[in-house]
C-alpha positions as a LaTeX table, in Angstrom:
\begin{tabular}{lrrr}
\hline
Residue & $x$ (\AA) & $y$ (\AA) & $z$ (\AA) \\
\hline
Arg1 & 73.88 & 94.56 & 79.32 \\
Asn2 & 74.82 & 97.83 & 81.52 \\
Ser3 & 74.60 & 96.34 & 84.34 \\
Thr4 & 77.69 & 95.31 & 86.99 \\
Thr5 & 78.15 & 92.49 & 89.66 \\
Ser6 & 80.84 & 92.64 & 92.54 \\
Tyr7 & 83.24 & 89.77 & 93.96 \\
Phe8 & 85.69 & 90.16 & 97.11 \\
Val9 & 88.36 & 88.79 & 98.06 \\
Thr10 & 90.79 & 89.34 & 100.47 \\
Val11 & 94.63 & 89.34 & 99.82 \\
Pro12 & 96.95 & 88.81 & 102.29 \\
Glu13 & 100.30 & 89.24 & 103.50 \\
Gly14 & 102.90 & 88.52 & 101.80 \\
Ala15 & 101.37 & 87.91 & 97.92 \\
Lys16 & 103.35 & 88.84 & 95.49 \\
Thr17 & 100.35 & 89.24 & 92.67 \\
Leu18 & 97.18 & 89.23 & 92.24 \\
Gln19 & 95.59 & 87.36 & 89.29 \\
Val20 & 91.97 & 88.00 & 87.86 \\
Ala21 & 91.54 & 85.96 & 84.45 \\
Met22 & 88.83 & 86.23 & 82.86 \\
Ser23 & 86.53 & 83.77 & 80.37 \\
Gly24 & 83.34 & 81.55 & 78.99 \\
Leu25 & 82.27 & 84.27 & 76.98 \\
Lys26 & 79.49 & 84.33 & 75.37 \\
Gly27 & 79.33 & 85.76 & 70.83 \\
Lys28 & 80.19 & 88.72 & 71.44 \\
Ser29 & 79.74 & 89.31 & 74.50 \\
Gln30 & 81.33 & 93.36 & 75.71 \\
Thr31 & 81.73 & 92.21 & 79.23 \\
Arg32 & 84.94 & 93.63 & 81.30 \\
Phe33 & 86.40 & 93.55 & 85.17 \\
Ile34 & 87.50 & 96.65 & 86.85 \\
Ala35 & 90.10 & 96.14 & 90.13 \\
Ile36 & 89.66 & 98.22 & 92.85 \\
His37 & 92.27 & 98.62 & 95.50 \\
Pro38 & 91.51 & 97.82 & 99.25 \\
Tyr39 & 91.43 & 101.70 & 99.84 \\
Gly40 & 88.34 & 101.92 & 97.44 \\
Val41 & 90.26 & 103.04 & 94.38 \\
Pro42 & 89.95 & 101.32 & 90.72 \\
Val43 & 93.46 & 100.35 & 89.53 \\
Asp44 & 92.29 & 99.94 & 86.09 \\
Thr45 & 91.01 & 102.19 & 83.84 \\
Thr46 & 87.05 & 102.72 & 83.72 \\
Ser47 & 86.96 & 104.64 & 80.76 \\
Thr48 & 83.80 & 103.54 & 78.45 \\
Pro49 & 86.18 & 102.99 & 75.65 \\
Asn50 & 88.96 & 100.74 & 77.79 \\
Cys51 & 88.82 & 97.20 & 78.73 \\
Tyr52 & 86.12 & 95.79 & 77.35 \\
Asn53 & 86.56 & 92.02 & 75.59 \\
Asn54 & 84.80 & 92.27 & 71.99 \\
Tyr55 & 85.07 & 95.99 & 71.92 \\
Asn56 & 88.14 & 98.44 & 70.51 \\
Asp57 & 90.67 & 95.01 & 71.74 \\
Gly58 & 90.28 & 96.45 & 74.46 \\
Asn59 & 92.15 & 100.07 & 73.87 \\
Gly60 & 95.51 & 99.24 & 75.63 \\
Cys61 & 93.90 & 97.12 & 78.52 \\
Arg62 & 93.91 & 93.66 & 77.72 \\
Pro63 & 90.78 & 92.77 & 79.50 \\
Asp64 & 90.95 & 88.49 & 79.75 \\
Leu65 & 93.91 & 88.15 & 81.81 \\
Arg66 & 95.53 & 90.96 & 83.57 \\
Ser67 & 97.81 & 91.00 & 87.45 \\
Tyr68 & 98.86 & 93.34 & 89.83 \\
Ala69 & 101.98 & 93.04 & 91.66 \\
Asp70 & 103.25 & 93.10 & 95.12 \\
Pro71 & 98.88 & 93.61 & 95.83 \\
Gln72 & 98.05 & 95.64 & 99.40 \\
Pro73 & 97.13 & 93.07 & 101.52 \\
Gly74 & 93.15 & 93.55 & 102.22 \\
Val75 & 89.55 & 93.24 & 100.82 \\
Trp76 & 89.94 & 93.98 & 96.99 \\
Glu77 & 86.72 & 94.47 & 94.73 \\
Ile78 & 86.75 & 92.94 & 90.87 \\
Glu79 & 83.95 & 94.85 & 89.77 \\
Val80 & 82.38 & 92.55 & 86.14 \\
Glu81 & 80.02 & 94.81 & 83.86 \\
Ala82 & 78.23 & 94.30 & 80.97 \\
Arg83 & 78.76 & 97.78 & 78.22 \\
Arg84 & 75.47 & 98.74 & 77.68 \\
Thr85 & 76.20 & 98.07 & 73.85 \\
Ser86 & 76.83 & 94.42 & 73.73 \\
Pro87 & 74.90 & 92.61 & 71.87 \\
Leu88 & 73.65 & 90.58 & 74.39 \\
Leu89 & 70.89 & 91.21 & 76.99 \\
Asp90 & 72.21 & 88.61 & 79.08 \\
Asn91 & 76.39 & 88.18 & 79.52 \\
Pro92 & 77.63 & 84.74 & 81.10 \\
Tyr93 & 81.20 & 85.27 & 81.89 \\
Lys94 & 83.63 & 82.93 & 84.10 \\
Leu95 & 85.72 & 84.37 & 86.57 \\
Asp96 & 89.57 & 83.31 & 87.97 \\
Val97 & 91.02 & 85.34 & 91.23 \\
Ala98 & 94.21 & 83.88 & 92.35 \\
Val99 & 96.84 & 85.19 & 94.47 \\
Leu100 & 100.24 & 84.00 & 94.10 \\
Gly101 & 102.75 & 83.26 & 96.19 \\
Ala102 & 106.55 & 82.35 & 95.76 \\
Ala103 & 109.16 & 82.90 & 98.01 \\
Phe104 & 112.99 & 82.37 & 97.35 \\
Glu105 & 115.24 & 81.66 & 99.99 \\
Pro106 & 118.17 & 83.42 & 99.93 \\
Glu107 & 116.09 & 86.55 & 98.08 \\
Thr108 & 119.54 & 87.82 & 96.89 \\
Val109 & 122.31 & 85.36 & 95.83 \\
Thr110 & 125.10 & 87.82 & 95.74 \\
Val111 & 128.26 & 86.72 & 93.07 \\
Pro112 & 130.91 & 88.62 & 94.38 \\
Glu113 & 132.77 & 88.14 & 91.55 \\
Ala114 & 131.94 & 87.71 & 88.11 \\
Glu115 & 134.43 & 87.13 & 85.16 \\
Ile116 & 132.97 & 88.98 & 81.58 \\
Gly117 & 131.88 & 86.02 & 79.51 \\
Thr118 & 132.20 & 83.23 & 82.34 \\
Pro119 & 128.63 & 82.02 & 83.66 \\
Ala120 & 128.99 & 81.88 & 88.42 \\
Ala121 & 125.61 & 79.89 & 89.27 \\
Ala122 & 122.95 & 80.97 & 91.37 \\
Ser123 & 120.54 & 78.31 & 93.20 \\
Trp124 & 118.02 & 79.21 & 95.67 \\
Lys125 & 115.47 & 77.18 & 97.52 \\
Val126 & 111.49 & 78.68 & 96.00 \\
Thr127 & 108.84 & 77.81 & 98.58 \\
Asn128 & 104.91 & 78.52 & 97.37 \\
Lys129 & 102.92 & 79.78 & 100.29 \\
Phe130 & 99.28 & 80.77 & 97.94 \\
Ala131 & 97.76 & 79.21 & 95.52 \\
Ala132 & 99.16 & 76.11 & 93.58 \\
Leu133 & 100.95 & 76.09 & 90.43 \\
Glu134 & 103.02 & 74.88 & 87.45 \\
Gly135 & 105.34 & 77.09 & 85.36 \\
Lys136 & 108.91 & 77.55 & 84.51 \\
Leu137 & 112.04 & 79.49 & 85.09 \\
Val138 & 112.18 & 82.71 & 83.46 \\
Gly139 & 115.39 & 84.49 & 82.96 \\
Gly140 & 116.73 & 87.56 & 80.96 \\
Pro141 & 118.80 & 90.27 & 80.77 \\
Leu142 & 121.06 & 91.98 & 83.78 \\
Gly143 & 119.58 & 95.59 & 85.20 \\
Ser144 & 121.46 & 98.18 & 86.49 \\
Ala145 & 119.49 & 99.91 & 89.05 \\
Lys146 & 119.87 & 103.14 & 91.08 \\
Ala147 & 118.34 & 103.17 & 94.23 \\
Asp148 & 118.18 & 107.04 & 96.66 \\
Arg149 & 115.88 & 107.95 & 99.71 \\
Pro150 & 115.95 & 111.73 & 99.18 \\
Ser151 & 113.34 & 114.06 & 101.15 \\
Ile152 & 111.13 & 116.59 & 98.77 \\
Lys153 & 108.08 & 119.26 & 100.03 \\
Thr154 & 104.71 & 120.77 & 98.40 \\
Gly155 & 105.34 & 122.46 & 95.16 \\
Glu156 & 108.88 & 120.66 & 94.51 \\
Thr157 & 109.82 & 119.31 & 91.85 \\
Arg158 & 113.42 & 116.97 & 92.05 \\
Thr159 & 114.36 & 115.18 & 89.26 \\
Thr160 & 116.86 & 112.22 & 87.88 \\
Thr161 & 118.73 & 111.64 & 85.12 \\
Val162 & 119.05 & 108.41 & 84.11 \\
Glu163 & 121.50 & 106.71 & 81.24 \\
Val164 & 119.77 & 104.39 & 79.44 \\
Pro165 & 121.81 & 101.84 & 76.41 \\
Glu166 & 120.98 & 100.10 & 73.49 \\
Gly167 & 118.55 & 97.58 & 72.98 \\
Ala168 & 117.00 & 97.82 & 77.02 \\
Ala169 & 114.39 & 95.57 & 77.68 \\
Ser170 & 112.61 & 97.85 & 79.65 \\
Leu171 & 113.12 & 100.80 & 82.02 \\
Asp172 & 111.16 & 100.58 & 85.91 \\
Val173 & 110.67 & 103.38 & 87.94 \\
Ser174 & 108.94 & 103.78 & 91.01 \\
Ile175 & 108.48 & 105.88 & 94.29 \\
Gly176 & 107.12 & 105.38 & 97.75 \\
Asn177 & 107.38 & 104.63 & 101.54 \\
Val178 & 107.08 & 107.99 & 102.38 \\
Ser179 & 107.34 & 109.40 & 105.79 \\
Asp180 & 104.51 & 111.38 & 105.66 \\
Ala181 & 102.08 & 109.03 & 105.01 \\
Ala182 & 99.27 & 111.84 & 103.74 \\
Ala183 & 101.87 & 112.87 & 101.26 \\
Asp184 & 100.05 & 112.75 & 97.63 \\
Leu185 & 104.07 & 112.39 & 94.82 \\
Asp186 & 103.31 & 112.25 & 91.23 \\
Leu187 & 106.42 & 110.98 & 88.96 \\
Ala188 & 106.02 & 111.23 & 85.53 \\
Val189 & 110.09 & 110.38 & 82.73 \\
Tyr190 & 111.07 & 112.74 & 80.12 \\
Asp191 & 112.59 & 111.32 & 77.13 \\
Glu192 & 115.03 & 113.45 & 75.51 \\
Asp193 & 113.79 & 115.72 & 73.33 \\
Gly194 & 111.49 & 116.14 & 76.61 \\
Asn195 & 108.79 & 113.63 & 75.55 \\
Arg196 & 106.55 & 112.82 & 78.36 \\
Val197 & 107.00 & 108.55 & 77.65 \\
Ala198 & 104.99 & 107.92 & 80.92 \\
Gln199 & 103.36 & 109.13 & 84.36 \\
Ser200 & 101.73 & 107.78 & 87.52 \\
Ala201 & 99.72 & 109.73 & 89.72 \\
Asp202 & 96.73 & 108.58 & 91.23 \\
Gly203 & 96.31 & 110.25 & 94.70 \\
Asp204 & 99.54 & 108.88 & 96.39 \\
Ser205 & 102.88 & 108.46 & 97.13 \\
Glu206 & 102.82 & 104.60 & 95.63 \\
Glu207 & 103.83 & 105.59 & 92.42 \\
Ser208 & 105.23 & 103.20 & 88.82 \\
Val209 & 105.83 & 103.16 & 85.63 \\
Ser210 & 107.09 & 100.91 & 83.55 \\
Ile211 & 108.59 & 101.72 & 79.95 \\
Ala212 & 108.75 & 98.39 & 76.95 \\
Glu213 & 111.92 & 98.59 & 74.61 \\
Pro214 & 112.95 & 102.29 & 75.64 \\
Ala215 & 114.93 & 103.88 & 72.88 \\
Ala216 & 118.36 & 104.63 & 73.49 \\
Gly217 & 119.38 & 107.95 & 75.27 \\
Thr218 & 118.70 & 110.58 & 78.50 \\
Tyr219 & 115.78 & 110.12 & 79.92 \\
Thr220 & 114.71 & 112.60 & 83.21 \\
Val221 & 112.82 & 111.35 & 85.31 \\
Glu222 & 110.38 & 113.74 & 88.22 \\
Val223 & 108.78 & 114.07 & 91.06 \\
Val224 & 107.08 & 116.09 & 92.00 \\
Gly225 & 105.46 & 117.04 & 95.81 \\
Tyr226 & 101.41 & 117.61 & 94.64 \\
Ser227 & 100.71 & 118.02 & 98.31 \\
Val228 & 103.22 & 117.46 & 101.30 \\
Pro229 & 101.02 & 118.28 & 104.55 \\
Ala230 & 103.61 & 117.85 & 106.38 \\
Gly231 & 105.84 & 120.22 & 105.33 \\
Thr232 & 108.88 & 117.50 & 104.12 \\
Thr233 & 108.94 & 114.08 & 103.19 \\
Glu234 & 111.68 & 111.32 & 102.55 \\
Tyr235 & 110.83 & 109.26 & 99.94 \\
Asp236 & 112.12 & 105.70 & 98.52 \\
Tyr237 & 113.05 & 106.21 & 94.61 \\
Arg238 & 114.30 & 103.87 & 92.65 \\
Asp239 & 115.27 & 103.03 & 88.89 \\
Val240 & 116.02 & 100.36 & 86.98 \\
Phe241 & 116.63 & 99.32 & 83.47 \\
Phe242 & 117.82 & 95.26 & 81.64 \\
Ser243 & 119.77 & 94.98 & 78.70 \\
Ala244 & 121.38 & 91.90 & 77.27 \\
Ser245 & 124.44 & 94.56 & 77.42 \\
Leu246 & 125.27 & 94.19 & 80.73 \\
Gly247 & 124.86 & 90.25 & 80.36 \\
Thr248 & 122.04 & 87.61 & 80.95 \\
Val249 & 121.03 & 85.86 & 83.29 \\
Ser250 & 120.02 & 81.82 & 81.64 \\
Val251 & 117.97 & 78.92 & 83.15 \\
Asp252 & 117.19 & 75.83 & 81.69 \\
Asp253 & 113.60 & 77.20 & 80.79 \\
Ser254 & 111.83 & 73.63 & 79.74 \\
Ala255 & 112.13 & 72.12 & 83.08 \\
Thr256 & 108.05 & 72.48 & 84.37 \\
Val257 & 108.17 & 73.72 & 87.99 \\
Lys258 & 104.95 & 72.01 & 89.46 \\
Leu259 & 104.50 & 73.69 & 93.35 \\
Gly260 & 101.62 & 73.32 & 95.42 \\
Thr261 & 100.60 & 75.02 & 98.99 \\
Gly262 & 103.46 & 75.04 & 101.44 \\
Asp263 & 105.46 & 72.87 & 98.36 \\
Ser264 & 109.12 & 73.71 & 98.74 \\
Ala265 & 112.05 & 73.00 & 95.44 \\
Glu266 & 115.09 & 73.74 & 94.73 \\
Val267 & 116.22 & 75.93 & 90.81 \\
Ser268 & 119.19 & 77.62 & 89.56 \\
Ala269 & 120.80 & 79.78 & 87.28 \\
Glu270 & 123.73 & 80.62 & 84.90 \\
Val271 & 124.44 & 84.80 & 85.30 \\
Thr272 & 127.30 & 86.19 & 82.48 \\
Ala273 & 128.03 & 89.50 & 82.75 \\
Ala274 & 128.99 & 91.23 & 79.66 \\
Ala275 & 130.40 & 94.28 & 80.96 \\
Ala276 & 130.67 & 96.28 & 84.20 \\
Ala277 & 127.69 & 98.70 & 85.85 \\
Pro278 & 127.23 & 102.09 & 84.93 \\
Glu279 & 129.50 & 103.77 & 87.26 \\
Gly280 & 127.08 & 104.21 & 90.44 \\
Arg281 & 124.70 & 101.94 & 89.62 \\
Glu282 & 123.72 & 98.40 & 91.06 \\
Phe283 & 124.78 & 95.35 & 88.85 \\
Phe284 & 121.66 & 92.63 & 89.70 \\
Gly285 & 119.64 & 89.73 & 87.33 \\
Arg286 & 116.78 & 87.64 & 88.40 \\
Val287 & 114.64 & 84.65 & 87.95 \\
Gln288 & 111.32 & 84.61 & 87.93 \\
Leu289 & 109.07 & 82.04 & 88.36 \\
Val290 & 106.06 & 81.87 & 86.55 \\
Asn291 & 102.69 & 80.29 & 86.12 \\
Glu292 & 100.76 & 78.63 & 83.13 \\
Arg293 & 98.81 & 82.16 & 82.28 \\
Gly294 & 102.61 & 83.87 & 82.32 \\
Thr295 & 102.10 & 85.13 & 85.67 \\
Val296 & 105.00 & 85.77 & 87.79 \\
Ala297 & 104.80 & 83.79 & 91.34 \\
Gly298 & 107.84 & 84.96 & 92.62 \\
Thr299 & 111.36 & 86.70 & 91.82 \\
Gly300 & 114.75 & 85.60 & 93.06 \\
Ser301 & 117.57 & 88.54 & 92.42 \\
Val302 & 121.06 & 88.60 & 91.71 \\
Ala303 & 123.61 & 90.63 & 93.28 \\
Ile304 & 126.73 & 91.29 & 91.09 \\
Gly305 & 129.37 & 92.53 & 92.82 \\
Asn306 & 132.83 & 92.92 & 90.93 \\
Val307 & 133.27 & 92.55 & 87.48 \\
Val308 & 136.83 & 91.31 & 86.02 \\
Pro309 & 137.78 & 91.68 & 82.48 \\
\hline
\end{tabular}
């Protein structure tokens, strides 16, 4: 109770996901883990009501299992902490940490022309380069993306609007890869009523947000140049929404994909477009390979060119 223990995990280049799971708790033990980035910054909230098992339902933070996509290579710290209000003096636990990384080849399959309502085939060779896994493929709705590389100054705010259709599964926005490595950029998303619905601002310029099941409407994305020592910096911008109104990627999700470290397998999917992509935006789909816990180990993409009636 009220103590911490730290574990250190080396994450190599090319890892797709760092997965951390906690189990084996006794009784109503209030125990949590916090993942700490190689730069020394926690990537989970460290607030006292958050992320504990058996306390306030995690307060919006899943206490038993979390994963970190595209983890920074280096040494990560996983800190385990028993809360001061835990009913047990001794708090046993089991911690499972896995580095996952299955590479799809090619990373992107291109369908030059898709006929609305007619499935088009896509296939990949998947090679598992990290922890062994037994999982399945997951498809989903097609997506529409906008990518850009603008520049921004200290104190400047750049805005982009995104028209999200009815029934969208998610809206994901990310920035990063700045030309001035010392720059600090912040990211926020507002709905059409001006309410802030997502924000990411953590002291660097690698920021991302994900809004599940966003209401249809016009969203405004703001990027703020909080600090740009070089005066101006370029950065990558990307927003993506997925909606069944655009179409779907379907897979055989009943089939098990079992890959040891270094093993390969052929996988396939069918892409069906339901409409043309919004003007000026990329049109694509994705297939994810997930393990038995539902954590993404790798992703293959489908780029769709012309869509015809």
